[in-house]
Amino acid sequence: MLAKGMLIVLSGPSGVGKGTVRGAMLKDSVNQFKYSVSMTTRKMRPGEKNGVDYFFCSKAEFEKKIQQGQMLEYARYVDNYYGTPLQYVQDTLDSGKDVLLEIEVNGAMQVREKMPDGVFIFLTPPDLSSLRSRITHRGSEDLTTINKRMEKARQEIKMMSNYDYAVVNDEVPRAVKRIEQIVTSEHLRVPRVIDSYRKMIGDL
Ligand code: 5GP
């Protein structure tokens, strides 16, 4: 039987650099995985592409997907919906490939309930002031939205205790390296590999 892929959930507060770390992982990581493109109702930012950064859709379309049970998880975040389409994740894991999700904390906790054997990684800023300057320098949001995101980030940071690993994003390449080490080690955990050793163990 084909071994199932591993689900890797990268989460953390808005502005911590999850998207940048994810991008660097897709480009450079020694680990092989497929990225699950999320669905969102928020407006496309300059430079973003439909189907690459997100599947952009209307509120009505998103709510229909929820009703049809097609979302693994979803969250309302700063007045928009964000969610993970279930089918892609299931099919890819079943095909033996690892799947990476990059999602906010409420969604990550829903995934933890449904897929507890995933690896849950919390990306954290070194401190709150560096997070604020990151959110501010992104320049795509007005002050009200920035303040909303900072308040949300404080709440989100408290959720760290629900994760398996905390990775500080001080520098992107170092954060990627830490995640690679986690993924490599997680693949060696006995519950994940024991089936492939049954013959050797004589426990068939
Ligand atoms: P942004 O608008 O900056 O692209 O994303 C806002 C927040 O939504 C980020 O924290 C991002 O990680 C999160 N996010 C992106 N996709 C998903 C998803 O599919 N589900 C959930 N729960 N959060 C997501």
Short mmCIF file of C-alpha atoms and ligand atoms in Angstrom, two decimals:
data_model
loop_
_atom_site.label_atom_id
_atom_site.label_comp_id
_atom_site.label_asym_id
_atom_site.label_seq_id
_atom_site.Cartn_x
_atom_site.Cartn_y
_atom_site.Cartn_z
CA MET A 1 0.00 0.00 0.00
CA LEU A 2 1.23 3.49 -0.86
CA ALA A 3 2.24 5.45 2.25
CA LYS A 4 0.15 8.56 2.70
CA GLY A 5 1.77 11.96 2.42
CA MET A 6 2.25 14.17 5.46
CA LEU A 7 0.24 17.30 6.09
CA ILE A 8 2.37 20.30 7.08
CA VAL A 9 0.48 23.25 8.51
CA LEU A 10 2.37 26.54 8.57
CA SER A 11 0.52 29.09 10.63
CA GLY A 12 1.07 32.21 12.72
CA PRO A 13 -0.01 35.83 12.95
CA SER A 14 -0.70 38.05 9.97
CA GLY A 15 2.41 39.89 8.86
CA VAL A 16 4.87 37.39 10.33
CA GLY A 17 5.98 36.47 6.82
CA LYS A 18 4.20 33.16 6.30
CA GLY A 19 3.72 33.91 2.61
CA THR A 20 7.40 34.77 2.14
CA VAL A 21 8.57 31.67 4.01
CA ARG A 22 6.13 29.53 2.02
CA GLY A 23 7.45 31.05 -1.23
CA ALA A 24 11.05 30.34 -0.21
CA MET A 25 10.10 26.78 0.72
CA LEU A 26 8.46 26.18 -2.64
CA LYS A 27 11.54 27.51 -4.41
CA ASP A 28 14.43 26.18 -2.36
CA SER A 29 13.35 23.55 0.09
CA VAL A 30 15.10 20.20 0.09
CA ASN A 31 11.74 18.68 1.05
CA GLN A 32 9.27 17.80 -1.68
CA PHE A 33 5.70 18.91 -1.13
CA LYS A 34 2.67 20.32 -2.87
CA TYR A 35 1.22 23.65 -1.82
CA SER A 36 -2.53 23.81 -1.29
CA VAL A 37 -3.79 27.05 -2.87
CA SER A 38 -6.39 28.64 -0.59
CA MET A 39 -9.67 30.21 -1.57
CA THR A 40 -10.50 33.76 -0.50
CA THR A 41 -13.09 36.49 -0.95
CA ARG A 42 -10.57 39.30 -0.44
CA LYS A 43 -9.54 41.52 -3.34
CA MET A 44 -6.52 40.55 -5.41
CA ARG A 45 -3.38 42.56 -4.54
CA PRO A 46 -1.10 43.88 -7.29
CA GLY A 47 1.10 41.10 -8.59
CA GLU A 48 -1.12 38.28 -7.33
CA LYS A 49 -2.46 35.64 -9.70
CA ASN A 50 -5.73 33.74 -9.52
CA GLY A 51 -5.04 30.04 -8.98
CA VAL A 52 -1.46 30.68 -7.87
CA ASP A 53 -1.66 32.91 -4.79
CA TYR A 54 -5.32 32.18 -4.12
CA PHE A 55 -8.49 31.14 -5.85
CA PHE A 56 -10.32 34.46 -5.67
CA CYS A 57 -14.10 34.17 -5.47
CA SER A 58 -17.26 35.92 -4.34
CA LYS A 59 -18.82 35.59 -0.89
CA ALA A 60 -21.73 33.65 -2.38
CA GLU A 61 -19.41 31.15 -4.09
CA PHE A 62 -17.43 30.68 -0.89
CA GLU A 63 -20.55 30.12 1.21
CA LYS A 64 -21.80 27.56 -1.30
CA LYS A 65 -18.54 25.60 -0.95
CA ILE A 66 -18.93 25.63 2.83
CA GLN A 67 -22.50 24.34 2.57
CA GLN A 68 -21.42 21.60 0.20
CA GLY A 69 -18.78 20.44 2.69
CA GLN A 70 -15.98 21.19 0.24
CA MET A 71 -13.74 23.09 2.69
CA LEU A 72 -11.28 21.33 5.00
CA GLU A 73 -11.31 24.49 7.11
CA TYR A 74 -12.20 28.13 6.74
CA ALA A 75 -12.09 31.34 8.72
CA ARG A 76 -13.47 34.83 8.51
CA TYR A 77 -10.46 37.04 8.74
CA VAL A 78 -10.54 40.87 8.70
CA ASP A 79 -13.93 40.89 6.92
CA ASN A 80 -13.10 38.22 4.35
CA TYR A 81 -13.32 34.45 4.06
CA TYR A 82 -10.21 32.30 3.66
CA GLY A 83 -10.30 28.54 3.37
CA THR A 84 -8.68 25.32 2.21
CA PRO A 85 -10.45 23.25 -0.47
CA LEU A 86 -10.70 19.69 0.88
CA GLN A 87 -10.45 17.64 -2.32
CA TYR A 88 -6.95 18.72 -3.33
CA VAL A 89 -5.54 18.00 0.13
CA GLN A 90 -7.14 14.56 0.30
CA ASP A 91 -6.13 13.52 -3.22
CA THR A 92 -2.54 14.72 -2.82
CA LEU A 93 -2.03 13.03 0.57
CA ASP A 94 -3.56 9.83 -0.84
CA SER A 95 -1.09 9.95 -3.73
CA GLY A 96 1.76 9.83 -1.19
CA LYS A 97 2.87 13.46 -1.48
CA ASP A 98 3.25 15.92 1.40
CA VAL A 99 0.93 18.92 1.40
CA LEU A 100 1.75 22.34 2.78
CA LEU A 101 -1.01 24.62 4.09
CA GLU A 102 -0.28 28.24 4.95
CA ILE A 103 -3.22 29.39 7.04
CA GLU A 104 -4.19 31.53 10.03
CA VAL A 105 -4.65 30.08 13.50
CA ASN A 106 -8.40 29.43 13.68
CA GLY A 107 -8.25 27.42 10.48
CA ALA A 108 -5.19 25.55 11.75
CA MET A 109 -7.09 24.49 14.86
CA GLN A 110 -9.94 23.13 12.69
CA VAL A 111 -7.40 21.12 10.71
CA ARG A 112 -5.88 19.83 13.95
CA GLU A 113 -9.30 18.43 14.92
CA LYS A 114 -9.82 16.74 11.55
CA MET A 115 -6.27 15.64 10.76
CA PRO A 116 -4.41 15.29 14.07
CA ASP A 117 -1.47 13.44 12.51
CA GLY A 118 -0.44 16.61 10.63
CA VAL A 119 2.59 18.64 11.68
CA PHE A 120 1.59 21.99 13.12
CA ILE A 121 4.22 24.72 12.89
CA PHE A 122 3.79 28.17 14.40
CA LEU A 123 5.82 30.88 12.69
CA THR A 124 6.50 33.64 15.18
CA PRO A 125 7.99 37.14 14.93
CA PRO A 126 11.02 37.84 17.14
CA ASP A 127 8.90 40.50 18.91
CA LEU A 128 5.73 42.60 18.45
CA SER A 129 7.47 45.74 17.17
CA SER A 130 9.03 43.89 14.25
CA LEU A 131 5.60 42.52 13.42
CA ARG A 132 4.08 46.00 13.39
CA SER A 133 6.77 47.39 11.13
CA ARG A 134 6.29 44.48 8.75
CA ILE A 135 2.53 45.03 8.56
CA THR A 136 3.05 48.79 8.12
CA HIS A 137 5.74 48.51 5.47
CA ARG A 138 3.68 46.16 3.37
CA GLY A 139 1.83 49.39 2.50
CA SER A 140 -1.25 47.74 1.05
CA GLU A 141 -3.55 48.48 3.99
CA ASP A 142 -4.88 51.65 5.64
CA LEU A 143 -4.30 52.48 9.32
CA THR A 144 -7.60 51.02 10.51
CA THR A 145 -6.82 47.70 8.84
CA ILE A 146 -3.26 47.74 10.22
CA ASN A 147 -4.59 48.24 13.75
CA LYS A 148 -7.15 45.49 13.24
CA ARG A 149 -4.40 43.16 12.06
CA MET A 150 -2.14 44.02 15.03
CA GLU A 151 -4.92 43.33 17.51
CA LYS A 152 -5.69 40.08 15.74
CA ALA A 153 -1.97 39.19 15.77
CA ARG A 154 -1.79 39.58 19.57
CA GLN A 155 -4.69 37.16 19.96
CA GLU A 156 -3.07 34.77 17.47
CA ILE A 157 0.30 34.71 19.21
CA LYS A 158 -1.44 33.37 22.32
CA MET A 159 -2.41 30.30 20.30
CA MET A 160 1.22 29.15 20.00
CA SER A 161 0.72 26.61 22.79
CA ASN A 162 -1.58 24.57 20.52
CA TYR A 163 1.19 23.83 18.01
CA ASP A 164 3.90 21.19 17.78
CA TYR A 165 6.73 23.57 16.84
CA ALA A 166 7.53 27.29 17.12
CA VAL A 167 9.82 28.68 14.44
CA VAL A 168 11.06 32.26 14.73
CA ASN A 169 11.10 34.14 11.45
CA ASP A 170 14.13 36.32 12.12
CA GLU A 171 15.56 35.67 8.65
CA VAL A 172 13.68 33.79 5.95
CA PRO A 173 16.46 31.34 4.95
CA ARG A 174 16.99 30.40 8.60
CA ALA A 175 13.27 29.89 9.17
CA VAL A 176 13.12 27.68 6.06
CA LYS A 177 16.07 25.64 7.35
CA ARG A 178 14.36 25.11 10.69
CA ILE A 179 11.18 23.96 8.96
CA GLU A 180 13.16 21.60 6.74
CA GLN A 181 14.68 20.03 9.84
CA ILE A 182 11.24 19.59 11.38
CA VAL A 183 9.83 18.00 8.22
CA THR A 184 12.81 15.66 7.87
CA SER A 185 12.55 14.52 11.49
CA GLU A 186 8.78 14.16 11.37
CA HIS A 187 9.15 11.78 8.44
CA LEU A 188 11.27 9.51 10.63
CA ARG A 189 8.79 9.24 13.50
CA VAL A 190 8.06 5.61 14.20
CA PRO A 191 4.24 5.81 13.74
CA ARG A 192 4.84 7.21 10.24
CA VAL A 193 7.35 4.58 9.14
CA ILE A 194 6.55 1.41 11.09
CA ASP A 195 4.42 -0.06 8.30
CA SER A 196 7.39 -0.13 5.96
CA TYR A 197 9.42 -2.10 8.55
CA ARG A 198 6.78 -4.72 9.38
CA LYS A 199 8.46 -7.37 7.28
CA MET A 200 11.84 -6.80 8.90
CA ILE A 201 10.31 -6.77 12.36
CA GLY A 202 8.48 -9.99 11.53
CA ASP A 203 5.14 -8.53 12.58
CA LEU A 204 3.07 -9.10 9.46
P1 5GP B 1 -3.55 37.78 3.31
O1 5GP B 1 -4.81 38.56 3.11
O2 5GP B 1 -2.46 38.58 3.94
O3 5GP B 1 -3.12 37.04 2.07
O4 5GP B 1 -3.89 36.61 4.35
C1 5GP B 1 -4.49 36.91 5.59
C2 5GP B 1 -4.37 35.72 6.51
O5 5GP B 1 -5.15 34.62 6.00
C3 5GP B 1 -2.95 35.19 6.63
O6 5GP B 1 -2.71 34.95 8.00
C4 5GP B 1 -2.99 33.91 5.82
O7 5GP B 1 -2.05 32.96 6.31
C5 5GP B 1 -4.39 33.44 6.11
N1 5GP B 1 -4.87 32.44 5.15
C6 5GP B 1 -4.53 32.29 3.85
N2 5GP B 1 -5.15 31.24 3.32
C7 5GP B 1 -5.91 30.70 4.31
C8 5GP B 1 -6.78 29.56 4.37
O8 5GP B 1 -7.00 28.81 3.44
N3 5GP B 1 -7.40 29.35 5.56
C9 5GP B 1 -7.20 30.12 6.64
N4 5GP B 1 -7.84 29.80 7.77
N5 5GP B 1 -6.38 31.18 6.62
C10 5GP B 1 -5.74 31.47 5.46
#
